[in-house]
Amino acid sequence: MTWTSTMSSGYSSLEEDSEEFFFTARTSFFRKPPGKVTEKKDVEKERELRTEFSREEIRHKIEHYNCLTKDHLKMTLAQSGVYTGFIKVQMDLRRPVTVRGGQRGGTVLKEAFYLPRGVNNTLHISSNNTVREVIVALLNKFTVADNPAKYALYKRYRREEQVYVCKLADGEQPLFLRLVSGPDADTLSFVLREQQTGEVMWDAFSIPELRNFLRILDKEEEEQREAVIRRYNSYRHRLQEALWGVRASS
């Protein structure tokens, strides 16, 4: 398994129980038509439940996928039956990450900072690669030193009038999901986020990471304090000007 990256293109190469939420994209007050819609939904559900296909089915799906793709990121089927292709992952990290820097005295320096949210990264993976391997590849690309267990890969997909976000299990294979769903990002897209556990697992962080978080909090606190002081100094100055104006007029 190998991977390379270029920062300009966001490209990398890498050879269920789930948490699910939904957001209403548009509200409709019309009743759903009976019969055909229900039947279509059942067919789609049965298709999603399938996790294995024959070699011939895979070949047909890859040919159909390549005909539909518009960005030249096609899939390739090898003689072994393993196929390779591309997935795009959106970075949606709310907390700072710890990044490996240079060395000083034989010690690798680490620094915490925020990765830009909404950045899309293109990974070249195989059908054997799992969600956990994709997460590790993304962290390695940005030289992130954090434990991969702190992060999770989510799939975002649209069904009827709603958009769903569902956490993927570590053993799932993202390229298979991409193949089954087709190349349309509105149908399926991947998002990297922190684990949603309800509260921060501080035991999972190292001492240097915690110290970096404290420095970031101290900096933010100082910036907020200075902003409050500037705001009240501005109010005080305006009140003094108003008082001087009243005294001068009297």
PDB file of C-alpha atoms in Angstrom:
ATOM      1  CA  MET A   1       0.000   0.000   0.000  1.00  0.00           C
ATOM      2  CA  THR A   2       1.611   3.254  -1.119  1.00  0.00           C
ATOM      3  CA  TRP A   3       0.542   6.848  -1.279  1.00  0.00           C
ATOM      4  CA  THR A   4       1.895  10.116  -2.607  1.00  0.00           C
ATOM      5  CA  SER A   5       0.492  13.613  -2.541  1.00  0.00           C
ATOM      6  CA  THR A   6       0.679  17.029  -4.130  1.00  0.00           C
ATOM      7  CA  MET A   7      -0.632  19.866  -2.030  1.00  0.00           C
ATOM      8  CA  SER A   8      -1.704  21.913  -5.066  1.00  0.00           C
ATOM      9  CA  SER A   9      -4.157  19.345  -6.352  1.00  0.00           C
ATOM     10  CA  GLY A  10      -5.161  17.698  -3.081  1.00  0.00           C
ATOM     11  CA  TYR A  11      -4.396  14.320  -4.663  1.00  0.00           C
ATOM     12  CA  SER A  12      -3.134  11.288  -2.826  1.00  0.00           C
ATOM     13  CA  SER A  13      -2.630   7.681  -3.837  1.00  0.00           C
ATOM     14  CA  LEU A  14      -3.248   4.764  -1.523  1.00  0.00           C
ATOM     15  CA  GLU A  15      -2.697   1.305  -3.058  1.00  0.00           C
ATOM     16  CA  GLU A  16     -22.622  -1.608  10.597  1.00  0.00           C
ATOM     17  CA  ASP A  17     -23.446  -0.012  13.461  1.00  0.00           C
ATOM     18  CA  SER A  18     -23.621   3.646  12.575  1.00  0.00           C
ATOM     19  CA  GLU A  19     -24.557   7.085  13.868  1.00  0.00           C
ATOM     20  CA  GLU A  20     -27.044   8.712  11.498  1.00  0.00           C
ATOM     21  CA  PHE A  21     -28.449  12.215  11.299  1.00  0.00           C
ATOM     22  CA  PHE A  22     -30.577  13.898   8.660  1.00  0.00           C
ATOM     23  CA  PHE A  23     -31.216  17.464   7.593  1.00  0.00           C
ATOM     24  CA  THR A  24     -34.250  18.576   5.609  1.00  0.00           C
ATOM     25  CA  ALA A  25     -33.109  20.149   2.351  1.00  0.00           C
ATOM     26  CA  ARG A  26     -36.611  21.184   1.312  1.00  0.00           C
ATOM     27  CA  THR A  27     -39.997  20.728   2.932  1.00  0.00           C
ATOM     28  CA  SER A  28     -42.858  19.441   0.836  1.00  0.00           C
ATOM     29  CA  PHE A  29     -46.488  19.577   1.925  1.00  0.00           C
ATOM     30  CA  PHE A  30     -47.641  17.167  -0.774  1.00  0.00           C
ATOM     31  CA  ARG A  31     -48.357  13.587   0.043  1.00  0.00           C
ATOM     32  CA  LYS A  32     -45.957  11.022  -1.325  1.00  0.00           C
ATOM     33  CA  PRO A  33     -47.542   9.169  -4.221  1.00  0.00           C
ATOM     34  CA  PRO A  34     -48.364   5.589  -3.261  1.00  0.00           C
ATOM     35  CA  GLY A  35     -47.261   2.409  -4.987  1.00  0.00           C
ATOM     36  CA  LYS A  36     -44.376   3.126  -7.341  1.00  0.00           C
ATOM     37  CA  VAL A  37     -42.378   5.372  -5.024  1.00  0.00           C
ATOM     38  CA  THR A  38     -42.578   2.853  -2.198  1.00  0.00           C
ATOM     39  CA  GLU A  39     -41.547   0.081  -4.541  1.00  0.00           C
ATOM     40  CA  LYS A  40     -38.588   2.125  -5.834  1.00  0.00           C
ATOM     41  CA  LYS A  41     -37.428   2.848  -2.319  1.00  0.00           C
ATOM     42  CA  ASP A  42     -37.548  -0.870  -1.475  1.00  0.00           C
ATOM     43  CA  VAL A  43     -35.470  -1.723  -4.548  1.00  0.00           C
ATOM     44  CA  GLU A  44     -32.858   0.874  -3.599  1.00  0.00           C
ATOM     45  CA  LYS A  45     -32.804  -0.468  -0.068  1.00  0.00           C
ATOM     46  CA  GLU A  46     -32.223  -4.010  -1.274  1.00  0.00           C
ATOM     47  CA  ARG A  47     -29.426  -2.790  -3.539  1.00  0.00           C
ATOM     48  CA  GLU A  48     -27.703  -1.030  -0.632  1.00  0.00           C
ATOM     49  CA  LEU A  49     -27.895  -4.159   1.508  1.00  0.00           C
ATOM     50  CA  ARG A  50     -25.789  -6.061  -1.026  1.00  0.00           C
ATOM     51  CA  THR A  51     -22.107  -5.965  -0.077  1.00  0.00           C
ATOM     52  CA  GLU A  52     -20.731  -8.442  -2.620  1.00  0.00           C
ATOM     53  CA  PHE A  53     -21.019  -8.699  -6.382  1.00  0.00           C
ATOM     54  CA  SER A  54     -19.695 -11.167  -8.912  1.00  0.00           C
ATOM     55  CA  ARG A  55     -16.676 -10.261 -11.025  1.00  0.00           C
ATOM     56  CA  GLU A  56     -18.925  -9.765 -14.036  1.00  0.00           C
ATOM     57  CA  GLU A  57     -21.246  -7.473 -12.087  1.00  0.00           C
ATOM     58  CA  ILE A  58     -18.266  -5.446 -10.886  1.00  0.00           C
ATOM     59  CA  ARG A  59     -16.989  -5.136 -14.447  1.00  0.00           C
ATOM     60  CA  HIS A  60     -20.354  -3.870 -15.688  1.00  0.00           C
ATOM     61  CA  LYS A  61     -20.649  -1.417 -12.802  1.00  0.00           C
ATOM     62  CA  ILE A  62     -17.140  -0.051 -13.453  1.00  0.00           C
ATOM     63  CA  GLU A  63     -17.920   0.415 -17.158  1.00  0.00           C
ATOM     64  CA  HIS A  64     -21.145   2.214 -16.284  1.00  0.00           C
ATOM     65  CA  TYR A  65     -19.341   4.330 -13.655  1.00  0.00           C
ATOM     66  CA  ASN A  66     -16.626   5.375 -16.125  1.00  0.00           C
ATOM     67  CA  CYS A  67     -19.251   6.402 -18.658  1.00  0.00           C
ATOM     68  CA  LEU A  68     -20.926   8.669 -16.105  1.00  0.00           C
ATOM     69  CA  THR A  69     -17.855  10.310 -14.553  1.00  0.00           C
ATOM     70  CA  LYS A  70     -17.098  13.827 -15.788  1.00  0.00           C
ATOM     71  CA  ASP A  71     -13.761  14.554 -14.059  1.00  0.00           C
ATOM     72  CA  HIS A  72     -11.689  11.752 -15.665  1.00  0.00           C
ATOM     73  CA  LEU A  73     -11.285  10.025 -12.284  1.00  0.00           C
ATOM     74  CA  LYS A  74     -12.099   6.581 -13.593  1.00  0.00           C
ATOM     75  CA  MET A  75     -11.950   3.138 -11.996  1.00  0.00           C
ATOM     76  CA  THR A  76      -9.767   0.262 -13.206  1.00  0.00           C
ATOM     77  CA  LEU A  77     -10.357  -3.451 -12.731  1.00  0.00           C
ATOM     78  CA  ALA A  78      -7.268  -5.680 -12.356  1.00  0.00           C
ATOM     79  CA  GLN A  79      -6.950  -9.339 -13.318  1.00  0.00           C
ATOM     80  CA  SER A  80      -7.026 -10.252  -9.634  1.00  0.00           C
ATOM     81  CA  GLY A  81     -10.528  -8.820  -9.309  1.00  0.00           C
ATOM     82  CA  VAL A  82      -9.321  -5.875  -7.210  1.00  0.00           C
ATOM     83  CA  TYR A  83     -10.306  -2.506  -8.651  1.00  0.00           C
ATOM     84  CA  THR A  84      -8.835   0.932  -8.015  1.00  0.00           C
ATOM     85  CA  GLY A  85     -10.316   4.377  -8.275  1.00  0.00           C
ATOM     86  CA  PHE A  86     -10.664   7.784  -6.683  1.00  0.00           C
ATOM     87  CA  ILE A  87     -12.672   9.230  -3.829  1.00  0.00           C
ATOM     88  CA  LYS A  88     -12.901  12.818  -2.645  1.00  0.00           C
ATOM     89  CA  VAL A  89     -12.951  13.541   1.090  1.00  0.00           C
ATOM     90  CA  GLN A  90     -13.959  16.880   2.580  1.00  0.00           C
ATOM     91  CA  MET A  91     -12.057  17.979   5.692  1.00  0.00           C
ATOM     92  CA  ASP A  92     -14.495  19.216   8.350  1.00  0.00           C
ATOM     93  CA  LEU A  93     -12.386  19.394  11.530  1.00  0.00           C
ATOM     94  CA  ARG A  94     -13.510  21.794  14.249  1.00  0.00           C
ATOM     95  CA  ARG A  95     -10.657  21.284  16.716  1.00  0.00           C
ATOM     96  CA  PRO A  96      -6.931  21.928  16.173  1.00  0.00           C
ATOM     97  CA  VAL A  97      -4.699  19.070  15.029  1.00  0.00           C
ATOM     98  CA  THR A  98      -1.139  18.295  16.103  1.00  0.00           C
ATOM     99  CA  VAL A  99       1.283  18.381  13.185  1.00  0.00           C
ATOM    100  CA  ARG A 100       4.799  16.982  13.051  1.00  0.00           C
ATOM    101  CA  GLY A 101       7.398  19.653  12.313  1.00  0.00           C
ATOM    102  CA  GLY A 102      11.185  19.704  12.182  1.00  0.00           C
ATOM    103  CA  GLN A 103      13.644  18.241  14.666  1.00  0.00           C
ATOM    104  CA  ARG A 104      15.571  19.901  17.468  1.00  0.00           C
ATOM    105  CA  GLY A 105      18.141  17.950  19.435  1.00  0.00           C
ATOM    106  CA  GLY A 106      16.858  14.645  18.082  1.00  0.00           C
ATOM    107  CA  THR A 107      13.281  15.454  19.161  1.00  0.00           C
ATOM    108  CA  VAL A 108      10.493  15.821  16.619  1.00  0.00           C
ATOM    109  CA  LEU A 109       8.735  19.139  17.179  1.00  0.00           C
ATOM    110  CA  LYS A 110       4.945  19.243  17.174  1.00  0.00           C
ATOM    111  CA  GLU A 111       2.604  22.158  16.685  1.00  0.00           C
ATOM    112  CA  ALA A 112      -1.161  22.495  16.974  1.00  0.00           C
ATOM    113  CA  PHE A 113      -3.160  24.505  14.479  1.00  0.00           C
ATOM    114  CA  TYR A 114      -6.504  24.510  12.669  1.00  0.00           C
ATOM    115  CA  LEU A 115      -6.804  22.875   9.263  1.00  0.00           C
ATOM    116  CA  PRO A 116      -8.956  24.875   6.829  1.00  0.00           C
ATOM    117  CA  ARG A 117     -12.484  23.502   6.810  1.00  0.00           C
ATOM    118  CA  GLY A 118     -14.179  22.504   3.592  1.00  0.00           C
ATOM    119  CA  VAL A 119     -10.999  21.514   1.744  1.00  0.00           C
ATOM    120  CA  ASN A 120     -11.490  18.534  -0.576  1.00  0.00           C
ATOM    121  CA  ASN A 121      -8.767  15.905  -0.961  1.00  0.00           C
ATOM    122  CA  THR A 122      -8.662  13.316  -3.738  1.00  0.00           C
ATOM    123  CA  LEU A 123      -7.405   9.862  -2.755  1.00  0.00           C
ATOM    124  CA  HIS A 124      -6.496   7.025  -5.101  1.00  0.00           C
ATOM    125  CA  ILE A 125      -7.418   3.801  -3.319  1.00  0.00           C
ATOM    126  CA  SER A 126      -8.255   0.182  -4.026  1.00  0.00           C
ATOM    127  CA  SER A 127     -11.370  -1.819  -3.289  1.00  0.00           C
ATOM    128  CA  ASN A 128      -9.482  -3.525  -0.438  1.00  0.00           C
ATOM    129  CA  ASN A 129      -8.749  -0.303   1.456  1.00  0.00           C
ATOM    130  CA  THR A 130     -10.873   0.262   4.544  1.00  0.00           C
ATOM    131  CA  VAL A 131     -12.215   3.389   6.193  1.00  0.00           C
ATOM    132  CA  ARG A 132      -9.471   3.224   8.834  1.00  0.00           C
ATOM    133  CA  GLU A 133      -6.766   3.099   6.146  1.00  0.00           C
ATOM    134  CA  VAL A 134      -8.290   6.092   4.375  1.00  0.00           C
ATOM    135  CA  ILE A 135      -8.260   8.080   7.630  1.00  0.00           C
ATOM    136  CA  VAL A 136      -4.599   7.186   8.237  1.00  0.00           C
ATOM    137  CA  ALA A 137      -3.700   8.235   4.679  1.00  0.00           C
ATOM    138  CA  LEU A 138      -5.414  11.622   5.113  1.00  0.00           C
ATOM    139  CA  LEU A 139      -3.628  12.269   8.411  1.00  0.00           C
ATOM    140  CA  ASN A 140      -0.279  11.264   6.911  1.00  0.00           C
ATOM    141  CA  LYS A 141      -0.794  13.632   4.012  1.00  0.00           C
ATOM    142  CA  PHE A 142      -0.985  16.578   6.404  1.00  0.00           C
ATOM    143  CA  THR A 143       1.701  15.063   8.712  1.00  0.00           C
ATOM    144  CA  VAL A 144      -0.869  14.948  11.525  1.00  0.00           C
ATOM    145  CA  ALA A 145       0.538  13.191  14.589  1.00  0.00           C
ATOM    146  CA  ASP A 146      -2.815  12.649  16.315  1.00  0.00           C
ATOM    147  CA  ASN A 147      -4.212   9.209  17.016  1.00  0.00           C
ATOM    148  CA  PRO A 148      -6.387   8.144  14.028  1.00  0.00           C
ATOM    149  CA  ALA A 149      -8.953   6.817  16.516  1.00  0.00           C
ATOM    150  CA  LYS A 150      -9.885  10.456  17.245  1.00  0.00           C
ATOM    151  CA  TYR A 151     -11.360  10.792  13.771  1.00  0.00           C
ATOM    152  CA  ALA A 152     -14.184   9.217  11.806  1.00  0.00           C
ATOM    153  CA  LEU A 153     -15.196   9.087   8.161  1.00  0.00           C
ATOM    154  CA  TYR A 154     -18.791   9.958   7.346  1.00  0.00           C
ATOM    155  CA  LYS A 155     -20.835   9.474   4.210  1.00  0.00           C
ATOM    156  CA  ARG A 156     -23.229  12.211   3.184  1.00  0.00           C
ATOM    157  CA  TYR A 157     -26.007  11.318   0.787  1.00  0.00           C
ATOM    158  CA  ARG A 158     -29.316  12.639  -0.479  1.00  0.00           C
ATOM    159  CA  ARG A 159     -32.503  10.607  -0.511  1.00  0.00           C
ATOM    160  CA  GLU A 160     -35.767  12.074  -1.703  1.00  0.00           C
ATOM    161  CA  GLU A 161     -36.031  15.488   0.014  1.00  0.00           C
ATOM    162  CA  GLN A 162     -33.447  14.952   2.766  1.00  0.00           C
ATOM    163  CA  VAL A 163     -29.678  14.943   3.211  1.00  0.00           C
ATOM    164  CA  TYR A 164     -28.273  12.301   5.558  1.00  0.00           C
ATOM    165  CA  VAL A 165     -24.887  12.112   7.294  1.00  0.00           C
ATOM    166  CA  CYS A 166     -23.899   8.641   8.490  1.00  0.00           C
ATOM    167  CA  LYS A 167     -20.754   7.487  10.267  1.00  0.00           C
ATOM    168  CA  LEU A 168     -18.924   4.646   8.508  1.00  0.00           C
ATOM    169  CA  ALA A 169     -17.532   1.626  10.348  1.00  0.00           C
ATOM    170  CA  ASP A 170     -13.756   1.174  10.332  1.00  0.00           C
ATOM    171  CA  GLY A 171     -13.947  -1.974   8.202  1.00  0.00           C
ATOM    172  CA  GLU A 172     -16.155  -0.570   5.433  1.00  0.00           C
ATOM    173  CA  GLN A 173     -14.674  -0.035   1.971  1.00  0.00           C
ATOM    174  CA  PRO A 174     -15.241   3.494   0.636  1.00  0.00           C
ATOM    175  CA  LEU A 175     -14.449   2.662  -2.992  1.00  0.00           C
ATOM    176  CA  PHE A 176     -17.199   0.022  -3.037  1.00  0.00           C
ATOM    177  CA  LEU A 177     -19.662   2.638  -1.762  1.00  0.00           C
ATOM    178  CA  ARG A 178     -18.449   5.035  -4.441  1.00  0.00           C
ATOM    179  CA  LEU A 179     -18.904   2.410  -7.154  1.00  0.00           C
ATOM    180  CA  VAL A 180     -22.417   1.435  -6.066  1.00  0.00           C
ATOM    181  CA  SER A 181     -23.568   5.055  -5.707  1.00  0.00           C
ATOM    182  CA  GLY A 182     -21.966   6.347  -8.908  1.00  0.00           C
ATOM    183  CA  PRO A 183     -19.689   9.384  -9.395  1.00  0.00           C
ATOM    184  CA  ASP A 184     -22.259  12.069  -8.503  1.00  0.00           C
ATOM    185  CA  ALA A 185     -21.145  13.873  -5.327  1.00  0.00           C
ATOM    186  CA  ASP A 186     -24.746  14.866  -4.558  1.00  0.00           C
ATOM    187  CA  THR A 187     -25.640  11.188  -4.374  1.00  0.00           C
ATOM    188  CA  LEU A 188     -22.705  10.318  -2.086  1.00  0.00           C
ATOM    189  CA  SER A 189     -19.756  12.232  -0.639  1.00  0.00           C
ATOM    190  CA  PHE A 190     -17.253  11.571   2.150  1.00  0.00           C
ATOM    191  CA  VAL A 191     -16.439  13.847   5.104  1.00  0.00           C
ATOM    192  CA  LEU A 192     -13.667  13.550   7.706  1.00  0.00           C
ATOM    193  CA  ARG A 193     -14.702  14.711  11.180  1.00  0.00           C
ATOM    194  CA  GLU A 194     -13.761  14.252  14.796  1.00  0.00           C
ATOM    195  CA  GLN A 195     -15.385  11.374  16.627  1.00  0.00           C
ATOM    196  CA  GLN A 196     -18.814  12.431  17.876  1.00  0.00           C
ATOM    197  CA  THR A 197     -18.770  11.023  21.396  1.00  0.00           C
ATOM    198  CA  GLY A 198     -20.724  13.769  23.116  1.00  0.00           C
ATOM    199  CA  GLU A 199     -17.716  15.038  25.054  1.00  0.00           C
ATOM    200  CA  VAL A 200     -13.982  15.340  24.480  1.00  0.00           C
ATOM    201  CA  MET A 201     -11.908  12.268  25.408  1.00  0.00           C
ATOM    202  CA  TRP A 202      -9.003  14.093  27.049  1.00  0.00           C
ATOM    203  CA  ASP A 203      -7.269  10.833  27.953  1.00  0.00           C
ATOM    204  CA  ALA A 204      -6.633  10.217  24.272  1.00  0.00           C
ATOM    205  CA  PHE A 205      -4.429  13.338  24.013  1.00  0.00           C
ATOM    206  CA  SER A 206      -0.738  13.467  24.874  1.00  0.00           C
ATOM    207  CA  ILE A 207       0.788  16.009  27.299  1.00  0.00           C
ATOM    208  CA  PRO A 208       2.253  18.168  24.460  1.00  0.00           C
ATOM    209  CA  GLU A 209      -1.140  18.214  22.733  1.00  0.00           C
ATOM    210  CA  LEU A 210      -2.907  19.313  25.910  1.00  0.00           C
ATOM    211  CA  ARG A 211      -0.304  22.034  26.452  1.00  0.00           C
ATOM    212  CA  ASN A 212      -0.853  23.266  22.905  1.00  0.00           C
ATOM    213  CA  PHE A 213      -4.595  23.407  23.534  1.00  0.00           C
ATOM    214  CA  LEU A 214      -3.978  25.441  26.684  1.00  0.00           C
ATOM    215  CA  ARG A 215      -1.794  27.884  24.744  1.00  0.00           C
ATOM    216  CA  ILE A 216      -4.516  28.266  22.125  1.00  0.00           C
ATOM    217  CA  LEU A 217      -7.145  28.867  24.822  1.00  0.00           C
ATOM    218  CA  ASP A 218      -4.901  31.424  26.566  1.00  0.00           C
ATOM    219  CA  LYS A 219      -4.388  33.249  23.271  1.00  0.00           C
ATOM    220  CA  GLU A 220      -8.113  33.288  22.512  1.00  0.00           C
ATOM    221  CA  GLU A 221      -8.873  34.493  26.053  1.00  0.00           C
ATOM    222  CA  GLU A 222      -6.367  37.338  25.717  1.00  0.00           C
ATOM    223  CA  GLU A 223      -7.811  38.364  22.352  1.00  0.00           C
ATOM    224  CA  GLN A 224     -11.339  38.390  23.787  1.00  0.00           C
ATOM    225  CA  ARG A 225     -10.189  40.412  26.812  1.00  0.00           C
ATOM    226  CA  GLU A 226      -8.491  42.994  24.605  1.00  0.00           C
ATOM    227  CA  ALA A 227     -11.585  43.236  22.400  1.00  0.00           C
ATOM    228  CA  VAL A 228     -13.791  43.920  25.448  1.00  0.00           C
ATOM    229  CA  ILE A 229     -11.363  46.591  26.725  1.00  0.00           C
ATOM    230  CA  ARG A 230     -11.317  48.309  23.320  1.00  0.00           C
ATOM    231  CA  ARG A 231     -15.099  48.266  23.124  1.00  0.00           C
ATOM    232  CA  TYR A 232     -15.577  49.845  26.575  1.00  0.00           C
ATOM    233  CA  ASN A 233     -12.819  52.390  25.976  1.00  0.00           C
ATOM    234  CA  SER A 234     -14.708  53.401  22.827  1.00  0.00           C
ATOM    235  CA  TYR A 235     -17.939  53.762  24.831  1.00  0.00           C
ATOM    236  CA  ARG A 236     -16.146  55.803  27.496  1.00  0.00           C
ATOM    237  CA  HIS A 237     -14.673  58.117  24.874  1.00  0.00           C
ATOM    238  CA  ARG A 238     -18.086  58.705  23.277  1.00  0.00           C
ATOM    239  CA  LEU A 239     -19.699  59.437  26.661  1.00  0.00           C
ATOM    240  CA  GLN A 240     -16.973  61.933  27.514  1.00  0.00           C
ATOM    241  CA  GLU A 241     -17.440  63.681  24.176  1.00  0.00           C
ATOM    242  CA  ALA A 242     -21.189  63.856  24.816  1.00  0.00           C
ATOM    243  CA  LEU A 243     -20.625  65.326  28.286  1.00  0.00           C
ATOM    244  CA  TRP A 244     -18.213  67.913  26.928  1.00  0.00           C
ATOM    245  CA  GLY A 245     -20.761  68.847  24.276  1.00  0.00           C
ATOM    246  CA  VAL A 246     -23.521  69.334  26.902  1.00  0.00           C
ATOM    247  CA  ARG A 247     -21.250  71.458  29.109  1.00  0.00           C
ATOM    248  CA  ALA A 248     -20.126  73.603  26.204  1.00  0.00           C
ATOM    249  CA  SER A 249     -23.696  74.273  25.098  1.00  0.00           C
ATOM    250  CA  SER A 250     -24.781  75.217  28.625  1.00  0.00           C
TER     251      SER A 250
END
